[in-house]
Short mmCIF file of C-alpha atoms and ligand atoms in Angstrom, two decimals:
data_model
loop_
_atom_site.label_atom_id
_atom_site.label_comp_id
_atom_site.label_asym_id
_atom_site.label_seq_id
_atom_site.Cartn_x
_atom_site.Cartn_y
_atom_site.Cartn_z
CA MET F 15 0.00 0.00 0.00
CA PHE F 16 1.32 3.39 -1.05
CA ILE F 17 0.35 6.30 1.23
CA THR F 18 1.26 9.93 0.54
CA PHE F 19 1.05 13.07 2.65
CA GLU F 20 0.26 16.39 1.01
CA GLY F 21 -0.35 19.90 2.22
CA PRO F 22 0.85 23.47 2.09
CA ASP F 23 4.22 24.37 3.56
CA GLY F 24 4.13 24.34 7.34
CA SER F 25 1.05 22.11 7.53
CA GLY F 26 2.88 19.74 9.86
CA LYS F 27 2.76 16.78 7.48
CA SER F 28 6.39 15.72 7.99
CA THR F 29 5.85 15.31 11.74
CA GLN F 30 2.56 13.51 11.13
CA ALA F 31 4.22 11.15 8.64
CA GLN F 32 7.03 10.31 11.05
CA ARG F 33 4.64 9.62 13.88
CA LEU F 34 2.40 7.48 11.71
CA VAL F 35 5.36 5.40 10.56
CA ALA F 36 6.59 4.88 14.13
CA TYR F 37 3.10 3.66 15.04
CA LEU F 38 2.80 1.31 12.03
CA ARG F 39 6.20 -0.22 12.78
CA GLN F 40 5.11 -0.76 16.38
CA GLN F 41 2.12 -2.66 14.99
CA GLY F 42 4.58 -4.92 13.15
CA TYR F 43 4.22 -3.60 9.59
CA PRO F 44 7.31 -3.21 7.41
CA VAL F 45 7.28 0.47 6.41
CA LEU F 46 9.42 2.68 4.24
CA LEU F 47 9.30 6.38 5.12
CA THR F 48 10.54 8.63 2.37
CA ARG F 49 10.08 12.14 0.97
CA GLU F 50 10.04 14.27 -2.14
CA PRO F 51 11.92 15.92 -3.59
CA GLY F 52 14.64 13.49 -2.52
CA GLY F 53 14.47 9.98 -1.13
CA THR F 54 17.47 8.65 -3.07
CA PRO F 55 21.08 9.91 -3.24
CA ILE F 56 20.45 11.31 -6.74
CA GLY F 57 17.11 12.80 -5.68
CA GLU F 58 18.68 14.47 -2.63
CA GLN F 59 21.24 16.14 -4.93
CA VAL F 60 18.41 17.45 -7.10
CA ARG F 61 16.64 18.66 -3.93
CA LEU F 62 19.63 20.87 -3.08
CA ILE F 63 19.33 22.61 -6.46
CA LEU F 64 15.58 23.09 -6.05
CA ASN F 65 15.76 24.47 -2.51
CA ASN F 66 18.79 26.72 -3.02
CA LEU F 67 17.73 30.33 -2.33
CA GLU F 68 20.40 31.54 -4.81
CA ASN F 69 18.65 29.85 -7.74
CA THR F 70 16.24 32.73 -8.29
CA ALA F 71 16.72 32.49 -12.08
CA MET F 72 15.09 29.05 -12.22
CA HIS F 73 12.49 28.88 -14.96
CA PRO F 74 9.21 27.12 -14.06
CA ARG F 75 9.82 24.46 -16.75
CA THR F 76 13.25 23.76 -15.27
CA GLU F 77 11.65 23.45 -11.85
CA ILE F 78 9.04 21.01 -13.15
CA LEU F 79 11.59 18.78 -14.81
CA LEU F 80 13.91 18.74 -11.81
CA PHE F 81 11.04 17.58 -9.59
CA GLN F 82 10.20 14.88 -12.12
CA SER F 83 13.80 13.70 -12.45
CA ALA F 84 14.06 13.23 -8.69
CA ARG F 85 10.68 11.48 -8.74
CA ALA F 86 11.55 9.05 -11.55
CA GLN F 87 14.62 7.92 -9.64
CA HIS F 88 12.62 7.67 -6.43
CA VAL F 89 9.89 5.48 -7.96
CA GLU F 90 12.31 3.07 -9.60
CA GLU F 91 15.04 2.87 -6.97
CA LEU F 92 12.97 2.94 -3.81
CA ILE F 93 9.18 3.05 -3.95
CA LYS F 94 8.39 0.25 -6.41
CA PRO F 95 10.90 -2.24 -4.99
CA HIS F 96 9.47 -1.76 -1.49
CA LEU F 97 5.89 -2.10 -2.68
CA ASP F 98 6.87 -5.25 -4.59
CA GLN F 99 8.28 -6.70 -1.36
CA GLY F 100 4.96 -6.07 0.36
CA ALA F 101 6.07 -3.10 2.47
CA LEU F 102 3.91 -0.09 3.22
CA VAL F 103 5.40 3.02 1.68
CA VAL F 104 4.71 6.40 3.32
CA CYS F 105 5.88 9.36 1.25
CA ASP F 106 6.02 12.99 2.38
CA ARG F 107 4.82 14.68 -0.87
CA TYR F 108 4.49 13.03 -4.28
CA ALA F 109 3.02 13.78 -7.71
CA ASP F 110 0.09 15.80 -6.36
CA SER F 111 2.60 18.41 -5.13
CA THR F 112 3.57 19.03 -8.75
CA LEU F 113 -0.06 19.61 -9.72
CA ALA F 114 -0.71 21.82 -6.68
CA TYR F 115 2.54 23.88 -6.76
CA GLN F 116 3.54 23.99 -10.42
CA GLY F 117 0.00 23.57 -11.81
CA TYR F 118 -2.14 25.71 -9.55
CA GLY F 119 0.64 27.73 -7.84
CA HIS F 120 2.52 28.74 -11.02
CA GLN F 121 -0.65 28.42 -13.13
CA LEU F 122 0.95 26.14 -15.71
CA ASP F 123 -0.94 23.88 -18.10
CA LEU F 124 -2.37 21.04 -16.02
CA ILE F 125 -2.89 18.69 -18.95
CA ARG F 126 0.77 18.83 -19.93
CA LEU F 127 1.85 18.60 -16.30
CA ARG F 128 -0.16 15.42 -15.88
CA GLN F 129 1.64 14.01 -18.90
CA VAL F 130 5.11 14.69 -17.51
CA VAL F 131 4.07 13.38 -14.10
CA GLU F 132 2.75 10.19 -15.73
CA TYR F 133 6.05 9.84 -17.57
CA ALA F 134 8.11 10.36 -14.40
CA THR F 135 6.10 7.97 -12.23
CA GLY F 136 5.50 5.31 -14.87
CA GLY F 137 1.86 5.64 -13.84
CA LEU F 138 2.37 4.73 -10.16
CA LYS F 139 -0.39 6.35 -8.08
CA PRO F 140 -0.89 6.40 -4.31
CA ASP F 141 -3.60 4.17 -2.81
CA LEU F 142 -4.32 6.78 -0.17
CA THR F 143 -3.42 10.47 0.09
CA LEU F 144 -3.71 12.38 3.36
CA LEU F 145 -4.08 16.14 3.00
CA LEU F 146 -3.26 18.37 5.95
CA ASP F 147 -5.19 21.50 5.26
CA VAL F 148 -4.15 24.83 6.83
CA ASP F 149 -4.52 28.45 5.77
CA ALA F 150 -1.59 29.60 3.66
CA GLU F 151 -0.84 32.38 6.17
CA VAL F 152 -0.74 29.95 9.09
CA GLY F 153 1.54 27.55 7.21
CA LEU F 154 3.99 30.24 6.16
CA LYS F 155 4.14 31.67 9.65
CA ARG F 156 4.98 28.26 11.07
CA ARG F 157 7.69 27.81 8.44
CA ALA F 158 9.27 31.21 9.01
CA GLY F 159 9.38 30.50 12.75
CA GLY F 160 10.97 27.09 12.24
CA GLY F 161 14.03 28.38 10.39
CA ASP F 162 13.62 25.80 7.59
CA TRP F 163 12.93 28.45 4.95
CA ASN F 164 13.61 27.44 1.33
CA ARG F 165 13.39 28.87 -2.19
CA LEU F 166 9.80 27.70 -2.69
CA ASP F 167 8.59 29.08 0.63
CA ALA F 168 9.82 32.45 -0.58
CA TYR F 169 7.13 32.72 -3.30
CA GLU F 170 4.47 35.29 -2.50
CA LEU F 171 1.40 34.62 -0.36
CA ALA F 172 -0.92 34.57 -3.41
CA PHE F 173 1.10 31.62 -4.76
CA HIS F 174 0.59 29.68 -1.53
CA LYS F 175 -3.11 30.49 -1.55
CA ARG F 176 -3.43 29.09 -5.08
CA VAL F 177 -1.62 25.95 -3.91
CA ARG F 178 -4.17 25.44 -1.17
CA GLU F 179 -7.06 25.96 -3.60
CA GLY F 180 -5.37 23.57 -5.99
CA TYR F 181 -5.36 20.82 -3.41
CA SER F 182 -9.08 21.24 -2.87
CA HIS F 183 -9.66 20.81 -6.64
CA LEU F 184 -7.56 17.65 -6.66
CA VAL F 185 -9.56 16.23 -3.75
CA LYS F 186 -12.83 16.85 -5.58
CA GLU F 187 -11.53 15.06 -8.68
CA ASP F 188 -10.65 11.87 -6.83
CA PRO F 189 -12.46 11.80 -3.47
CA GLN F 190 -11.90 8.03 -2.99
CA ARG F 191 -8.16 8.46 -2.74
CA TRP F 192 -8.00 11.60 -0.59
CA VAL F 193 -8.77 12.19 3.08
CA VAL F 194 -8.60 15.77 4.35
CA PHE F 195 -7.56 16.66 7.91
CA ASP F 196 -7.85 20.03 9.59
CA GLY F 197 -4.20 20.93 10.19
CA ASN F 198 -5.16 23.75 12.57
CA GLN F 199 -6.00 21.18 15.26
CA PRO F 200 -3.40 20.13 17.86
CA PRO F 201 -0.88 17.64 16.39
CA ASP F 202 -2.00 14.82 18.72
CA VAL F 203 -5.59 15.15 17.54
CA VAL F 204 -4.53 15.08 13.88
CA GLN F 205 -2.31 12.06 14.51
CA ALA F 206 -5.15 10.10 16.13
CA GLN F 207 -7.37 10.82 13.11
CA VAL F 208 -4.61 9.88 10.68
CA ARG F 209 -4.01 6.53 12.43
CA GLN F 210 -7.68 5.73 12.42
CA VAL F 211 -8.04 6.38 8.69
CA VAL F 212 -4.88 4.47 7.77
CA MET F 213 -5.69 1.41 9.91
CA ALA F 214 -9.22 1.26 8.50
CA ARG F 215 -7.80 1.38 4.95
CA ILE F 216 -5.20 -1.31 5.67
CA ILE F 217 -7.86 -3.62 7.07
CA LYS F 218 -10.13 -2.94 4.10
CA MET F 219 -7.31 -3.78 1.65
CA HIS F 220 -6.55 -7.05 3.48
CA VAL F 221 -10.20 -8.10 3.33
CA LYS F 222 -10.28 -7.45 -0.44
P1 TYD L 309 10.32 20.79 1.75
O1 TYD L 309 11.43 21.39 2.54
O2 TYD L 309 10.25 19.31 1.62
O3 TYD L 309 8.95 21.39 2.27
P2 TYD L 309 7.80 20.72 3.08
O4 TYD L 309 8.37 20.43 4.44
O5 TYD L 309 6.74 21.76 3.07
O6 TYD L 309 7.41 19.47 2.33
O7 TYD L 309 10.38 21.46 0.33
C1 TYD L 309 9.65 21.00 -0.69
C2 TYD L 309 9.10 22.17 -1.44
O8 TYD L 309 8.93 21.79 -2.79
C3 TYD L 309 7.73 22.58 -0.95
O9 TYD L 309 7.62 23.99 -0.97
C4 TYD L 309 6.81 21.99 -1.99
C5 TYD L 309 7.62 21.99 -3.22
N1 TYD L 309 7.30 20.96 -4.23
C6 TYD L 309 6.84 21.36 -5.49
O10 TYD L 309 6.70 22.55 -5.75
N2 TYD L 309 6.59 20.40 -6.44
C7 TYD L 309 6.78 19.07 -6.21
O11 TYD L 309 6.53 18.22 -7.09
C8 TYD L 309 7.25 18.67 -4.91
C9 TYD L 309 7.48 17.23 -4.59
C10 TYD L 309 7.50 19.66 -3.95
#
């Protein structure tokens, strides 16, 4: 089973993913926790280029292709082999981030974006996607306070608002795959809800 976390910057999804994985391992499941952009040695090198605050000249098409190059490596080197071995894979961001950030955020052609994403992933889609929804302002404030500021965080507030809207469109298109959580709640409350949803889905998949 392939589970992804999505959400605006500062939504708390990385912490939620880590806590979920610790819980699943405690329950005896083999789990891979990974993230995008990155996950593999090659992908982590691409991540440094993407996050570098000095790369202000980066064209949106360059940005798109760098994300996809990291993703292609990630799918082939890490995600697929683990899924084939029967592990659960939990990924902090995946293809939906491209649609939300580059598609809705940068307002680039969604049809073409879906084509490059399909090419990069070889068609691999998550079974379940957990969206942590927070206001763009709240997310950015959390990020600025945390000192983990990167090149993409530095886009203007309107960009981050479009990203949030974009996620809500993606949820409407495929409501079976997505579950939305209110990321303004205390982290423990969110985590309890996340565990409940994931365990219910795991049990349902076993029964099938
Ligand atoms: P990261 O430090 O991982 O941020 P976060 O903790 O919010 O996940 O940086 C990843 C940034 O890259 C984040 O701003 C979202 C963005 N991104 C895209 O724009 N497109 C993509 O396809 C992916 C995977 C991430």
